[in-house]
Each structure stands twice: as C-alpha cells, then as structure tokens.
Amino acid sequence: MKGNWPGGTMRAARITGIGQTDLATVPVPAPEPGTVLVRTRHAGICGTDLEILHGTSAFLQDGRLTFPHVFGHEWYGEVAGYAGEPPADAPAVGSPVVGRTMVPCGRCARCHAGRAQMCTALRETGLYGLQGGAAEYVRVPVHALTPLPAGLPGAAGALIEPAVSVVEAFERARLRFDDRVAVVGTGTMGLLAVQFAHRQAARVDAVGIDRAGLDLALRCGADAAHHAEEAPQEEYSLVVEASGAAAAFTGALRMAERGGRVALVGVAREPVSFVPGELSLKGVDVLGIQHGIAHYDRTVALFERGVLEAEPLVAEVLPAVSGESVSAAFALLEQGRSGPPKVLLAFDGPQPRGGSAR
C-alpha cells in the first residue's frame, strides 16, 4: 500500500429516505485492488441529488440506488493512499484530483468500441454502484481520477463534473466561431455554457425565467438576456437547452434557425407535444447530451486558463459538520437562492465532537 489509508470512521452526508438527510458516522472504505482513497475537500449538490431526495430519480425507481445513500457526484480532493502500488502515471499521494462520475468497466464491447459512457456495466460515483464524494473519504478505481493543477481555485474542482457535459455539448454540436448561440437556463450548466460560448462563438444570448440568473449570465459574458417568453424565434444557429424544463425543449426548437442545432443538456422528465415534421422541414439537428466522460482533462485546462470560472457560480459553501448543515444545503439549493446556482458542502473542516455526526 502506498500513502495513508486510514481505518476507523468518517463523516458522510446521506439521503436516508424521501425528503430525509443526515450526516452519519460510517466506516472509511476499506482498500480494494486497483482503488485509491481520496480525502474530499468540497462536494457539490445539484438537481440530480434533489431528484434522489424527492424519490423521482430513475436510479431509485429502477433499483440501482437504495437508501441510505451517500451522494456526491461533483467532488474533488487530495489523494490519501493507494491499495497497492499505483500505475507509474497515477497522481502522487497528497496531490489534488477530481473524481469522474461515470466509471466504465473497460471490458465490454461498448468500451472497446470507444463508447465508454454507454458501458453495459457502468457505475456512477454518488449515483449508483459507488459511494459518493459527500464524505470525508471516497474510494474509486485509480483510472477514475483526473489530476488538478496546483493553485486551481477550490470551487473549480467541484464544477469540473458538470462542465464536462457542457464541453461534450459544444463538441457534438460542432461549435463554430460564427455561431449565434442561445443558452436556455441559468443554472450551473447554463452559466458554464454561456462562459464557454462567450469565448468561442460570435454571440451568445441567455434565456431563462430567473431575473437574478439572467443578470448573472450577462456578467458571465452573455451579449443579451431574454425572459423565456420573449426569446427571439428562429434566430440561433445553435441552442443549448440546459434548464431541464420540459417546455424548454419546444422553446429551443422554436429558437433554432433553419438548419440549426439543438443540444439537450438538461434532463426533462415530463412529456411534451411537438410536430415531428417541423424538424424535417426546418432541417434541425437534435442532440441528446448524456455526459462528457472523455473531456475531464480538457475541462480542467479550461478552468486553468480562465475560459471557465467557478467563483461567480457559487452561492454558498456550507461546512459538513451536522445533519442540519446537510439539510440546509438542500434547502438552499431548492428554494433559498437566486442568481449563483451552486451549493457546496465542505469536508475539510474539523471532525465534530462526539461519537455520532447525525
């Protein structure tokens, strides 16, 4: 074993049932061949975690996820130890790393065909199959880590995961320097998309319903901000739908010009009605964006170069010191903030006194 793999117990934020959370004392994950233990610094929470909390997550409904559940698929930290001798190119003990959410098997036909995020044995850290990063320590396969440069602002580490899907959206949509882009939604991925398009496209407009979010989009580089009901129609060569609202899909189709592209980053759960023939007659390409598993290194570089910035997007960082702090983080994400969308739990503070962290 290389590094320090502690035993004993640790703090872990959990969703224990529909509408219920706690901060529990649980065992530190034990070493397993091919794994690494990371000391978590910050873990973000997002709409996917809210779906688990509300009981509407597909992972919960199909049995891949059960309660109690240690969540956290947006996280970063420092390497604490390896279970055995690590590969020569593995991050050094003590160095900062970000964890990848999707963990493919590397053995199935889809993995061999270069379609790792369609892996038939896929696991996702903090969602199903692997304990999440909302804990003092998280154990993951060695290949599921990406090094972070020294000096990168802490919040950026927790925003790498959502940002990789934004990079995937622009990659698959073939973003061009002369594109006129509309980004629908002023949550984390919408604002990251605005930042990216501001540096890469001819124009980017933000579309949403939250006035504070639209104002923040302007500060992130949007050329204009429109309420969803007043957004220009058939004016954009590329529309990125990042709100996850079902009605936003048909709105995005209306905003796209003839021959335009629509990239769906948001995950809507309700059905919508539209006329399929309109897609054919307008020649619109619709792209479903699942994740950006291949873009972690590139996305880290975007934060390092300042193309993407984390600080304007963070509403609050709450220390994970009690069950009340976990509950407060979810409440703030759901109803207590306007403008900056991201809420982080910090695990780099002192261990609470007493035997239980509930």
PDB file of C-alpha atoms in Angstrom, residues 104-333:
ATOM      1  CA  PRO A 104     -16.938   2.188 -17.129  1.00  0.00           C
ATOM      2  CA  CYS A 105     -15.760  -1.402 -16.904  1.00  0.00           C
ATOM      3  CA  GLY A 106     -13.260  -1.100 -19.773  1.00  0.00           C
ATOM      4  CA  ARG A 107     -14.028  -4.671 -20.857  1.00  0.00           C
ATOM      5  CA  CYS A 108     -17.405  -4.716 -22.620  1.00  0.00           C
ATOM      6  CA  ALA A 109     -17.953  -4.309 -26.370  1.00  0.00           C
ATOM      7  CA  ARG A 110     -19.057  -0.701 -25.984  1.00  0.00           C
ATOM      8  CA  CYS A 111     -15.951   0.217 -24.007  1.00  0.00           C
ATOM      9  CA  HIS A 112     -13.775  -1.470 -26.622  1.00  0.00           C
ATOM     10  CA  ALA A 113     -15.590   0.481 -29.339  1.00  0.00           C
ATOM     11  CA  GLY A 114     -14.710   3.786 -27.659  1.00  0.00           C
ATOM     12  CA  ARG A 115     -18.214   4.353 -26.280  1.00  0.00           C
ATOM     13  CA  ALA A 116     -17.306   4.192 -22.599  1.00  0.00           C
ATOM     14  CA  GLN A 117     -20.256   6.223 -21.344  1.00  0.00           C
ATOM     15  CA  MET A 118     -22.571   3.609 -22.905  1.00  0.00           C
ATOM     16  CA  CYS A 119     -20.779   0.838 -20.946  1.00  0.00           C
ATOM     17  CA  THR A 120     -23.075  -2.099 -20.169  1.00  0.00           C
ATOM     18  CA  ALA A 121     -21.610  -2.388 -16.653  1.00  0.00           C
ATOM     19  CA  LEU A 122     -21.394   1.350 -15.955  1.00  0.00           C
ATOM     20  CA  ARG A 123     -21.243   2.609 -12.372  1.00  0.00           C
ATOM     21  CA  GLU A 124     -21.587   6.233 -11.333  1.00  0.00           C
ATOM     22  CA  THR A 125     -19.940   7.639  -8.217  1.00  0.00           C
ATOM     23  CA  GLY A 126     -22.568   9.084  -5.903  1.00  0.00           C
ATOM     24  CA  LEU A 127     -25.445   7.878  -8.068  1.00  0.00           C
ATOM     25  CA  TYR A 128     -25.323   4.077  -8.216  1.00  0.00           C
ATOM     26  CA  GLY A 129     -22.722   1.391  -7.726  1.00  0.00           C
ATOM     27  CA  LEU A 130     -20.119   3.562  -5.958  1.00  0.00           C
ATOM     28  CA  GLN A 131     -20.261   5.605  -2.746  1.00  0.00           C
ATOM     29  CA  GLY A 132     -20.405   9.335  -3.392  1.00  0.00           C
ATOM     30  CA  GLY A 133     -17.936  12.075  -2.618  1.00  0.00           C
ATOM     31  CA  ALA A 134     -20.061  13.817   0.030  1.00  0.00           C
ATOM     32  CA  ALA A 135     -17.937  12.258   2.747  1.00  0.00           C
ATOM     33  CA  GLU A 136     -14.532  12.754   4.334  1.00  0.00           C
ATOM     34  CA  TYR A 137     -13.126   9.988   2.124  1.00  0.00           C
ATOM     35  CA  VAL A 138     -14.212   8.384  -1.128  1.00  0.00           C
ATOM     36  CA  ARG A 139     -12.798   5.220  -2.709  1.00  0.00           C
ATOM     37  CA  VAL A 140     -12.718   4.982  -6.502  1.00  0.00           C
ATOM     38  CA  PRO A 141     -10.857   2.993  -9.169  1.00  0.00           C
ATOM     39  CA  VAL A 142      -7.481   4.518  -9.926  1.00  0.00           C
ATOM     40  CA  HIS A 143      -8.496   5.220 -13.528  1.00  0.00           C
ATOM     41  CA  ALA A 144     -11.452   7.332 -12.366  1.00  0.00           C
ATOM     42  CA  LEU A 145      -9.288  10.288 -11.279  1.00  0.00           C
ATOM     43  CA  THR A 146      -8.049  13.340 -13.157  1.00  0.00           C
ATOM     44  CA  PRO A 147      -5.166  15.432 -11.739  1.00  0.00           C
ATOM     45  CA  LEU A 148      -5.807  19.071 -10.901  1.00  0.00           C
ATOM     46  CA  PRO A 149      -3.128  21.744 -11.258  1.00  0.00           C
ATOM     47  CA  ALA A 150      -1.765  23.245  -8.059  1.00  0.00           C
ATOM     48  CA  GLY A 151      -3.332  26.577  -7.279  1.00  0.00           C
ATOM     49  CA  LEU A 152      -6.633  25.938  -9.076  1.00  0.00           C
ATOM     50  CA  PRO A 153      -9.403  27.661  -7.054  1.00  0.00           C
ATOM     51  CA  GLY A 154     -11.124  25.122  -4.852  1.00  0.00           C
ATOM     52  CA  ALA A 155     -14.640  25.613  -6.152  1.00  0.00           C
ATOM     53  CA  ALA A 156     -13.448  24.842  -9.668  1.00  0.00           C
ATOM     54  CA  GLY A 157     -12.707  21.261  -8.659  1.00  0.00           C
ATOM     55  CA  ALA A 158     -16.351  20.707  -7.738  1.00  0.00           C
ATOM     56  CA  LEU A 159     -17.541  22.211 -11.026  1.00  0.00           C
ATOM     57  CA  ILE A 160     -15.419  20.074 -13.361  1.00  0.00           C
ATOM     58  CA  GLU A 161     -18.081  17.343 -13.425  1.00  0.00           C
ATOM     59  CA  PRO A 162     -20.987  19.464 -14.691  1.00  0.00           C
ATOM     60  CA  ALA A 163     -18.656  21.330 -17.034  1.00  0.00           C
ATOM     61  CA  VAL A 164     -17.611  18.187 -18.912  1.00  0.00           C
ATOM     62  CA  SER A 165     -21.178  17.797 -20.172  1.00  0.00           C
ATOM     63  CA  VAL A 166     -21.096  21.367 -21.453  1.00  0.00           C
ATOM     64  CA  VAL A 167     -17.868  20.633 -23.328  1.00  0.00           C
ATOM     65  CA  GLU A 168     -19.484  17.493 -24.770  1.00  0.00           C
ATOM     66  CA  ALA A 169     -22.477  19.544 -25.925  1.00  0.00           C
ATOM     67  CA  PHE A 170     -20.341  22.011 -27.847  1.00  0.00           C
ATOM     68  CA  GLU A 171     -18.124  19.219 -29.186  1.00  0.00           C
ATOM     69  CA  ARG A 172     -21.031  17.213 -30.579  1.00  0.00           C
ATOM     70  CA  ALA A 173     -22.791  20.335 -31.844  1.00  0.00           C
ATOM     71  CA  ARG A 174     -19.609  21.346 -33.702  1.00  0.00           C
ATOM     72  CA  LEU A 175     -19.457  24.857 -32.267  1.00  0.00           C
ATOM     73  CA  ARG A 176     -18.123  27.346 -34.831  1.00  0.00           C
ATOM     74  CA  PHE A 177     -16.595  30.789 -34.432  1.00  0.00           C
ATOM     75  CA  ASP A 178     -19.515  32.324 -36.366  1.00  0.00           C
ATOM     76  CA  ASP A 179     -22.287  30.600 -34.379  1.00  0.00           C
ATOM     77  CA  ARG A 180     -25.061  32.612 -32.774  1.00  0.00           C
ATOM     78  CA  VAL A 181     -25.755  30.661 -29.596  1.00  0.00           C
ATOM     79  CA  ALA A 182     -28.726  30.705 -27.237  1.00  0.00           C
ATOM     80  CA  VAL A 183     -28.324  29.041 -23.842  1.00  0.00           C
ATOM     81  CA  VAL A 184     -31.600  28.157 -22.144  1.00  0.00           C
ATOM     82  CA  GLY A 185     -31.339  28.015 -18.356  1.00  0.00           C
ATOM     83  CA  THR A 186     -29.253  29.927 -15.826  1.00  0.00           C
ATOM     84  CA  GLY A 187     -28.277  27.041 -13.566  1.00  0.00           C
ATOM     85  CA  THR A 188     -24.756  25.707 -13.268  1.00  0.00           C
ATOM     86  CA  MET A 189     -24.506  24.126 -16.713  1.00  0.00           C
ATOM     87  CA  GLY A 190     -26.294  27.016 -18.399  1.00  0.00           C
ATOM     88  CA  LEU A 191     -23.895  29.582 -16.975  1.00  0.00           C
ATOM     89  CA  LEU A 192     -20.877  27.420 -17.804  1.00  0.00           C
ATOM     90  CA  ALA A 193     -22.203  27.174 -21.359  1.00  0.00           C
ATOM     91  CA  VAL A 194     -22.505  30.966 -21.510  1.00  0.00           C
ATOM     92  CA  GLN A 195     -18.901  31.357 -20.342  1.00  0.00           C
ATOM     93  CA  PHE A 196     -17.658  28.877 -22.935  1.00  0.00           C
ATOM     94  CA  ALA A 197     -19.634  30.318 -25.849  1.00  0.00           C
ATOM     95  CA  HIS A 198     -18.619  33.864 -24.891  1.00  0.00           C
ATOM     96  CA  ARG A 199     -15.015  32.907 -25.658  1.00  0.00           C
ATOM     97  CA  GLN A 200     -15.659  30.680 -28.679  1.00  0.00           C
ATOM     98  CA  ALA A 201     -18.715  31.905 -30.644  1.00  0.00           C
ATOM     99  CA  ALA A 202     -19.759  35.085 -32.442  1.00  0.00           C
ATOM    100  CA  ARG A 203     -22.604  35.728 -29.995  1.00  0.00           C
ATOM    101  CA  VAL A 204     -24.290  34.102 -27.017  1.00  0.00           C
ATOM    102  CA  ASP A 205     -27.648  35.050 -25.517  1.00  0.00           C
ATOM    103  CA  ALA A 206     -29.030  33.714 -22.246  1.00  0.00           C
ATOM    104  CA  VAL A 207     -32.674  32.657 -21.918  1.00  0.00           C
ATOM    105  CA  GLY A 208     -34.372  31.954 -18.604  1.00  0.00           C
ATOM    106  CA  ILE A 209     -37.021  32.857 -16.070  1.00  0.00           C
ATOM    107  CA  ASP A 210     -34.953  33.971 -13.060  1.00  0.00           C
ATOM    108  CA  ARG A 211     -34.073  37.670 -13.298  1.00  0.00           C
ATOM    109  CA  ALA A 212     -31.070  37.315 -10.990  1.00  0.00           C
ATOM    110  CA  GLY A 213     -29.870  34.360 -13.028  1.00  0.00           C
ATOM    111  CA  LEU A 214     -30.180  36.327 -16.256  1.00  0.00           C
ATOM    112  CA  ASP A 215     -28.243  39.220 -14.727  1.00  0.00           C
ATOM    113  CA  LEU A 216     -25.516  36.778 -13.696  1.00  0.00           C
ATOM    114  CA  ALA A 217     -25.459  35.371 -17.238  1.00  0.00           C
ATOM    115  CA  LEU A 218     -24.704  38.879 -18.510  1.00  0.00           C
ATOM    116  CA  ARG A 219     -21.795  39.095 -16.064  1.00  0.00           C
ATOM    117  CA  CYS A 220     -20.613  35.697 -17.335  1.00  0.00           C
ATOM    118  CA  GLY A 221     -20.379  37.052 -20.871  1.00  0.00           C
ATOM    119  CA  ALA A 222     -23.849  36.842 -22.428  1.00  0.00           C
ATOM    120  CA  ASP A 223     -24.446  39.501 -25.068  1.00  0.00           C
ATOM    121  CA  ALA A 224     -28.147  39.684 -24.157  1.00  0.00           C
ATOM    122  CA  ALA A 225     -30.544  38.077 -21.684  1.00  0.00           C
ATOM    123  CA  HIS A 226     -34.152  37.235 -22.531  1.00  0.00           C
ATOM    124  CA  HIS A 227     -37.066  36.014 -20.485  1.00  0.00           C
ATOM    125  CA  ALA A 228     -38.170  32.657 -21.891  1.00  0.00           C
ATOM    126  CA  GLU A 229     -41.493  34.075 -23.062  1.00  0.00           C
ATOM    127  CA  GLU A 230     -39.751  36.834 -25.021  1.00  0.00           C
ATOM    128  CA  ALA A 231     -36.856  34.934 -26.587  1.00  0.00           C
ATOM    129  CA  PRO A 232     -36.224  35.564 -30.308  1.00  0.00           C
ATOM    130  CA  GLN A 233     -37.559  32.902 -32.657  1.00  0.00           C
ATOM    131  CA  GLU A 234     -35.579  31.168 -35.430  1.00  0.00           C
ATOM    132  CA  GLU A 235     -32.522  33.351 -34.833  1.00  0.00           C
ATOM    133  CA  TYR A 236     -29.878  30.985 -33.448  1.00  0.00           C
ATOM    134  CA  SER A 237     -27.633  28.546 -35.265  1.00  0.00           C
ATOM    135  CA  LEU A 238     -27.116  26.620 -32.003  1.00  0.00           C
ATOM    136  CA  VAL A 239     -29.400  26.361 -28.978  1.00  0.00           C
ATOM    137  CA  VAL A 240     -28.161  24.683 -25.790  1.00  0.00           C
ATOM    138  CA  GLU A 241     -31.064  23.594 -23.579  1.00  0.00           C
ATOM    139  CA  ALA A 242     -29.635  23.408 -20.060  1.00  0.00           C
ATOM    140  CA  SER A 243     -32.684  24.115 -17.889  1.00  0.00           C
ATOM    141  CA  GLY A 244     -34.175  20.625 -17.723  1.00  0.00           C
ATOM    142  CA  ALA A 245     -37.683  22.082 -18.049  1.00  0.00           C
ATOM    143  CA  ALA A 246     -39.870  20.064 -20.422  1.00  0.00           C
ATOM    144  CA  ALA A 247     -41.366  23.159 -22.069  1.00  0.00           C
ATOM    145  CA  ALA A 248     -37.857  24.441 -22.786  1.00  0.00           C
ATOM    146  CA  PHE A 249     -37.384  21.716 -25.391  1.00  0.00           C
ATOM    147  CA  THR A 250     -40.125  23.018 -27.663  1.00  0.00           C
ATOM    148  CA  GLY A 251     -38.953  26.555 -26.928  1.00  0.00           C
ATOM    149  CA  ALA A 252     -35.439  25.605 -28.046  1.00  0.00           C
ATOM    150  CA  LEU A 253     -36.820  24.188 -31.304  1.00  0.00           C
ATOM    151  CA  ARG A 254     -38.593  27.477 -31.988  1.00  0.00           C
ATOM    152  CA  MET A 255     -35.428  29.489 -31.311  1.00  0.00           C
ATOM    153  CA  ALA A 256     -33.299  27.461 -33.742  1.00  0.00           C
ATOM    154  CA  GLU A 257     -32.957  28.782 -37.270  1.00  0.00           C
ATOM    155  CA  ARG A 258     -33.431  26.595 -40.332  1.00  0.00           C
ATOM    156  CA  GLY A 259     -30.591  24.105 -40.434  1.00  0.00           C
ATOM    157  CA  GLY A 260     -29.704  24.884 -36.812  1.00  0.00           C
ATOM    158  CA  ARG A 261     -28.717  22.552 -33.997  1.00  0.00           C
ATOM    159  CA  VAL A 262     -30.276  21.949 -30.590  1.00  0.00           C
ATOM    160  CA  ALA A 263     -28.157  20.305 -27.864  1.00  0.00           C
ATOM    161  CA  LEU A 264     -30.123  18.916 -24.916  1.00  0.00           C
ATOM    162  CA  VAL A 265     -28.055  19.050 -21.736  1.00  0.00           C
ATOM    163  CA  GLY A 266     -30.955  19.395 -19.302  1.00  0.00           C
ATOM    164  CA  VAL A 267     -32.882  16.242 -18.359  1.00  0.00           C
ATOM    165  CA  ALA A 268     -36.641  16.813 -18.563  1.00  0.00           C
ATOM    166  CA  ARG A 269     -38.874  14.144 -17.021  1.00  0.00           C
ATOM    167  CA  GLU A 270     -42.277  15.263 -18.361  1.00  0.00           C
ATOM    168  CA  PRO A 271     -43.639  14.628 -21.876  1.00  0.00           C
ATOM    169  CA  VAL A 272     -44.090  17.449 -24.380  1.00  0.00           C
ATOM    170  CA  SER A 273     -46.001  17.763 -27.634  1.00  0.00           C
ATOM    171  CA  PHE A 274     -44.455  18.891 -30.893  1.00  0.00           C
ATOM    172  CA  VAL A 275     -44.924  18.230 -34.583  1.00  0.00           C
ATOM    173  CA  PRO A 276     -42.118  15.904 -35.766  1.00  0.00           C
ATOM    174  CA  GLY A 277     -42.428  17.169 -39.310  1.00  0.00           C
ATOM    175  CA  GLU A 278     -41.193  20.575 -38.186  1.00  0.00           C
ATOM    176  CA  LEU A 279     -37.784  19.032 -37.504  1.00  0.00           C
ATOM    177  CA  SER A 280     -37.652  17.714 -41.051  1.00  0.00           C
ATOM    178  CA  LEU A 281     -38.921  20.889 -42.681  1.00  0.00           C
ATOM    179  CA  LYS A 282     -36.522  23.095 -40.704  1.00  0.00           C
ATOM    180  CA  GLY A 283     -33.624  20.647 -41.038  1.00  0.00           C
ATOM    181  CA  VAL A 284     -32.841  20.905 -37.305  1.00  0.00           C
ATOM    182  CA  ASP A 285     -30.355  18.532 -35.659  1.00  0.00           C
ATOM    183  CA  VAL A 286     -31.336  17.496 -32.118  1.00  0.00           C
ATOM    184  CA  LEU A 287     -28.522  16.091 -29.959  1.00  0.00           C
ATOM    185  CA  GLY A 288     -29.005  14.325 -26.633  1.00  0.00           C
ATOM    186  CA  ILE A 289     -26.022  15.042 -24.368  1.00  0.00           C
ATOM    187  CA  GLN A 290     -25.509  12.305 -21.792  1.00  0.00           C
ATOM    188  CA  HIS A 291     -22.172  13.257 -20.240  1.00  0.00           C
ATOM    189  CA  GLY A 292     -18.623  14.211 -21.181  1.00  0.00           C
ATOM    190  CA  ILE A 293     -16.549  11.324 -19.856  1.00  0.00           C
ATOM    191  CA  ALA A 294     -13.776  11.980 -22.388  1.00  0.00           C
ATOM    192  CA  HIS A 295     -13.347  15.662 -21.558  1.00  0.00           C
ATOM    193  CA  TYR A 296     -12.067  15.856 -17.968  1.00  0.00           C
ATOM    194  CA  ASP A 297      -8.504  16.844 -18.876  1.00  0.00           C
ATOM    195  CA  ARG A 298      -9.697  19.406 -21.418  1.00  0.00           C
ATOM    196  CA  THR A 299     -12.201  20.863 -18.962  1.00  0.00           C
ATOM    197  CA  VAL A 300      -9.576  21.203 -16.219  1.00  0.00           C
ATOM    198  CA  ALA A 301      -7.481  23.166 -18.721  1.00  0.00           C
ATOM    199  CA  LEU A 302     -10.434  25.465 -19.462  1.00  0.00           C
ATOM    200  CA  PHE A 303     -10.684  26.392 -15.781  1.00  0.00           C
ATOM    201  CA  GLU A 304      -6.924  26.775 -15.527  1.00  0.00           C
ATOM    202  CA  ARG A 305      -6.874  29.183 -18.496  1.00  0.00           C
ATOM    203  CA  GLY A 306      -9.847  31.193 -17.193  1.00  0.00           C
ATOM    204  CA  VAL A 307     -12.195  30.279 -20.038  1.00  0.00           C
ATOM    205  CA  LEU A 308     -14.464  28.852 -17.334  1.00  0.00           C
ATOM    206  CA  GLU A 309     -14.745  30.450 -13.890  1.00  0.00           C
ATOM    207  CA  ALA A 310     -16.232  28.822 -10.822  1.00  0.00           C
ATOM    208  CA  GLU A 311     -16.365  31.667  -8.312  1.00  0.00           C
ATOM    209  CA  PRO A 312     -19.306  33.612  -9.838  1.00  0.00           C
ATOM    210  CA  LEU A 313     -21.430  30.454  -9.825  1.00  0.00           C
ATOM    211  CA  VAL A 314     -21.098  29.502  -6.144  1.00  0.00           C
ATOM    212  CA  ALA A 315     -23.973  30.620  -3.932  1.00  0.00           C
ATOM    213  CA  GLU A 316     -22.598  29.261  -0.648  1.00  0.00           C
ATOM    214  CA  VAL A 317     -20.157  26.801   0.874  1.00  0.00           C
ATOM    215  CA  LEU A 318     -21.539  25.084   3.976  1.00  0.00           C
ATOM    216  CA  PRO A 319     -19.290  23.107   6.358  1.00  0.00           C
ATOM    217  CA  ALA A 320     -20.431  19.496   6.698  1.00  0.00           C
ATOM    218  CA  VAL A 321     -20.487  19.450  10.488  1.00  0.00           C
ATOM    219  CA  SER A 322     -24.043  18.326  11.296  1.00  0.00           C
ATOM    220  CA  GLY A 323     -27.205  16.869   9.857  1.00  0.00           C
ATOM    221  CA  GLU A 324     -28.646  20.370   9.945  1.00  0.00           C
ATOM    222  CA  SER A 325     -25.920  21.640   7.591  1.00  0.00           C
ATOM    223  CA  VAL A 326     -26.738  18.923   5.046  1.00  0.00           C
ATOM    224  CA  SER A 327     -30.439  19.721   5.263  1.00  0.00           C
ATOM    225  CA  ALA A 328     -29.703  23.421   4.926  1.00  0.00           C
ATOM    226  CA  ALA A 329     -27.627  22.815   1.790  1.00  0.00           C
ATOM    227  CA  PHE A 330     -30.506  21.042   0.078  1.00  0.00           C
ATOM    228  CA  ALA A 331     -32.985  23.699   1.195  1.00  0.00           C
ATOM    229  CA  LEU A 332     -30.734  26.438  -0.142  1.00  0.00           C
ATOM    230  CA  LEU A 333     -30.357  24.655  -3.473  1.00  0.00           C
TER     231      LEU A 333
END
